[in-house]
Short mmCIF file of C-alpha atoms in Angstrom, two decimals:
data_model
loop_
_atom_site.label_atom_id
_atom_site.label_comp_id
_atom_site.label_asym_id
_atom_site.label_seq_id
_atom_site.Cartn_x
_atom_site.Cartn_y
_atom_site.Cartn_z
CA MET A 15 -32.52 -24.70 51.41
CA ALA A 16 -36.00 -26.13 50.89
CA SER A 17 -38.87 -24.43 49.04
CA VAL A 18 -42.60 -24.20 49.05
CA VAL A 19 -44.42 -23.00 45.85
CA VAL A 20 -47.52 -20.96 46.63
CA SER A 21 -50.29 -20.41 44.00
CA ILE A 22 -52.61 -17.51 43.65
CA ASP A 23 -55.73 -18.09 41.64
CA ASN A 24 -57.72 -15.30 40.03
CA THR A 25 -61.46 -16.05 40.60
CA GLY A 26 -62.55 -12.40 39.57
CA ASP A 27 -62.04 -10.13 36.56
CA THR A 28 -58.67 -9.79 34.80
CA CYS A 29 -56.14 -8.27 37.11
CA THR A 30 -52.38 -7.22 37.35
CA LEU A 31 -50.24 -8.33 40.25
CA PHE A 32 -46.87 -6.66 40.79
CA GLY A 33 -44.45 -7.26 43.58
CA PHE A 34 -44.34 -9.37 46.61
CA ALA A 35 -47.18 -11.09 48.43
CA GLU A 36 -47.13 -10.20 52.17
CA VAL A 37 -46.39 -13.62 53.80
CA ASP A 38 -46.09 -14.80 57.34
CA LEU A 39 -46.00 -18.05 59.34
CA THR A 40 -47.71 -19.12 62.59
CA THR A 41 -45.11 -21.32 64.21
CA SER A 42 -44.53 -23.02 67.51
CA MET A 43 -42.45 -20.01 68.46
CA GLY A 44 -44.98 -17.37 67.38
CA HIS A 45 -45.16 -15.19 64.51
CA ALA A 46 -42.54 -15.39 61.73
CA PRO A 47 -42.49 -12.80 58.79
CA VAL A 48 -41.19 -13.87 55.53
CA GLN A 49 -38.56 -11.36 54.04
CA HIS A 50 -38.61 -10.18 50.47
CA GLY A 51 -35.81 -11.44 48.26
CA SER A 52 -33.70 -9.31 45.98
CA ASP A 53 -35.29 -10.37 42.69
CA GLN A 54 -36.86 -7.37 40.89
CA PRO A 55 -40.63 -7.95 40.45
CA THR A 56 -42.34 -7.81 37.07
CA ALA A 57 -46.09 -7.35 36.36
CA VAL A 58 -48.25 -10.56 35.98
CA THR A 59 -51.58 -10.19 34.29
CA LEU A 60 -54.14 -12.89 35.27
CA ALA A 61 -57.39 -13.52 33.27
CA LYS A 62 -60.22 -14.89 35.24
CA GLY A 63 -59.26 -18.44 36.20
CA GLY A 64 -55.46 -17.53 35.75
CA ARG A 65 -52.72 -18.62 38.32
CA ALA A 66 -49.69 -16.99 39.44
CA THR A 67 -47.06 -18.55 41.65
CA PHE A 68 -44.19 -17.62 43.88
CA THR A 69 -41.69 -19.44 46.03
CA ILE A 70 -40.85 -19.29 49.67
CA TRP A 71 -37.26 -20.51 50.47
CA TYR A 72 -36.42 -21.66 53.93
CA HIS A 73 -33.82 -23.68 55.96
CA PRO A 74 -35.20 -26.98 57.05
CA ALA A 75 -34.46 -28.38 60.47
CA PRO A 76 -31.63 -30.75 60.44
CA ALA A 77 -32.61 -34.49 60.59
CA ASP A 78 -30.67 -34.86 63.87
CA ARG A 79 -32.15 -31.80 65.70
CA PRO A 80 -35.77 -30.79 66.12
CA GLY A 81 -36.79 -27.35 64.66
CA THR A 82 -39.54 -24.89 64.84
CA LYS A 83 -42.83 -26.29 63.73
CA ALA A 84 -44.67 -24.11 61.34
CA HIS A 85 -48.41 -24.56 61.46
CA LEU A 86 -50.04 -21.85 59.14
CA LEU A 87 -49.07 -19.94 56.21
CA HIS A 88 -50.63 -16.36 55.76
CA VAL A 89 -50.66 -14.77 52.24
CA THR A 90 -51.98 -11.45 51.07
CA PRO A 91 -51.57 -10.96 47.35
CA PRO A 92 -49.69 -7.86 46.17
CA GLY A 93 -52.04 -4.93 46.40
CA GLY A 94 -54.69 -7.13 48.08
CA THR A 95 -56.65 -6.69 51.13
CA GLN A 96 -57.84 -10.24 51.93
CA ARG A 97 -55.47 -12.56 53.68
CA GLN A 98 -55.65 -16.26 52.85
CA THR A 99 -54.62 -18.82 55.52
CA MET A 100 -53.64 -22.40 54.79
CA LEU A 101 -51.64 -25.17 56.52
CA TRP A 102 -47.88 -24.99 56.12
CA PRO A 103 -47.01 -27.65 53.50
CA GLY A 104 -43.17 -27.60 54.27
CA THR A 105 -41.07 -29.29 56.89
CA ASP A 106 -40.03 -28.02 60.34
CA LEU A 107 -37.78 -24.72 60.10
CA ALA A 108 -34.16 -24.69 61.38
CA ASP A 109 -33.87 -22.97 64.68
CA GLU A 110 -30.45 -21.42 63.85
CA PRO A 111 -29.18 -19.83 60.59
CA ASP A 112 -26.81 -21.85 58.55
CA SER A 113 -23.04 -21.23 58.49
CA LEU A 114 -23.50 -18.49 55.96
CA ALA A 115 -25.89 -16.72 58.25
CA THR A 116 -28.42 -16.48 55.32
CA THR A 117 -31.87 -15.40 55.82
CA PRO A 118 -33.99 -18.29 57.15
CA LEU A 119 -37.27 -17.26 55.40
CA LEU A 120 -37.21 -15.56 51.98
CA GLU A 121 -39.77 -15.15 49.19
CA GLU A 122 -39.45 -14.43 45.47
CA PRO A 123 -41.83 -11.92 43.87
CA ILE A 124 -45.03 -13.09 42.15
CA GLY A 125 -44.26 -14.75 38.75
CA HIS A 126 -40.64 -15.74 39.51
#
């Protein structure tokens, strides 16, 4: 498994985030939603200028086989309405699940 850590910065008033961000990728194969993991969320209070993070876990493409190219990462914070888009900072995604058939894209809740 490989991971990408995503940061959410608060530029407004103090706020509380709880749960999972809504996350999806734009890939060479189309749209790829990121599933929520099984960790239980906790509330994260952010003062103006504060930062919260979460991690996206994925299966990278094997070195000997091409994978699916991820281009863009789309993130909407928990309870938010404005989606932010950025370039995908990770490597290519595996085209097939691993031998354990684990979820290829999985995110932890905010603050984990």
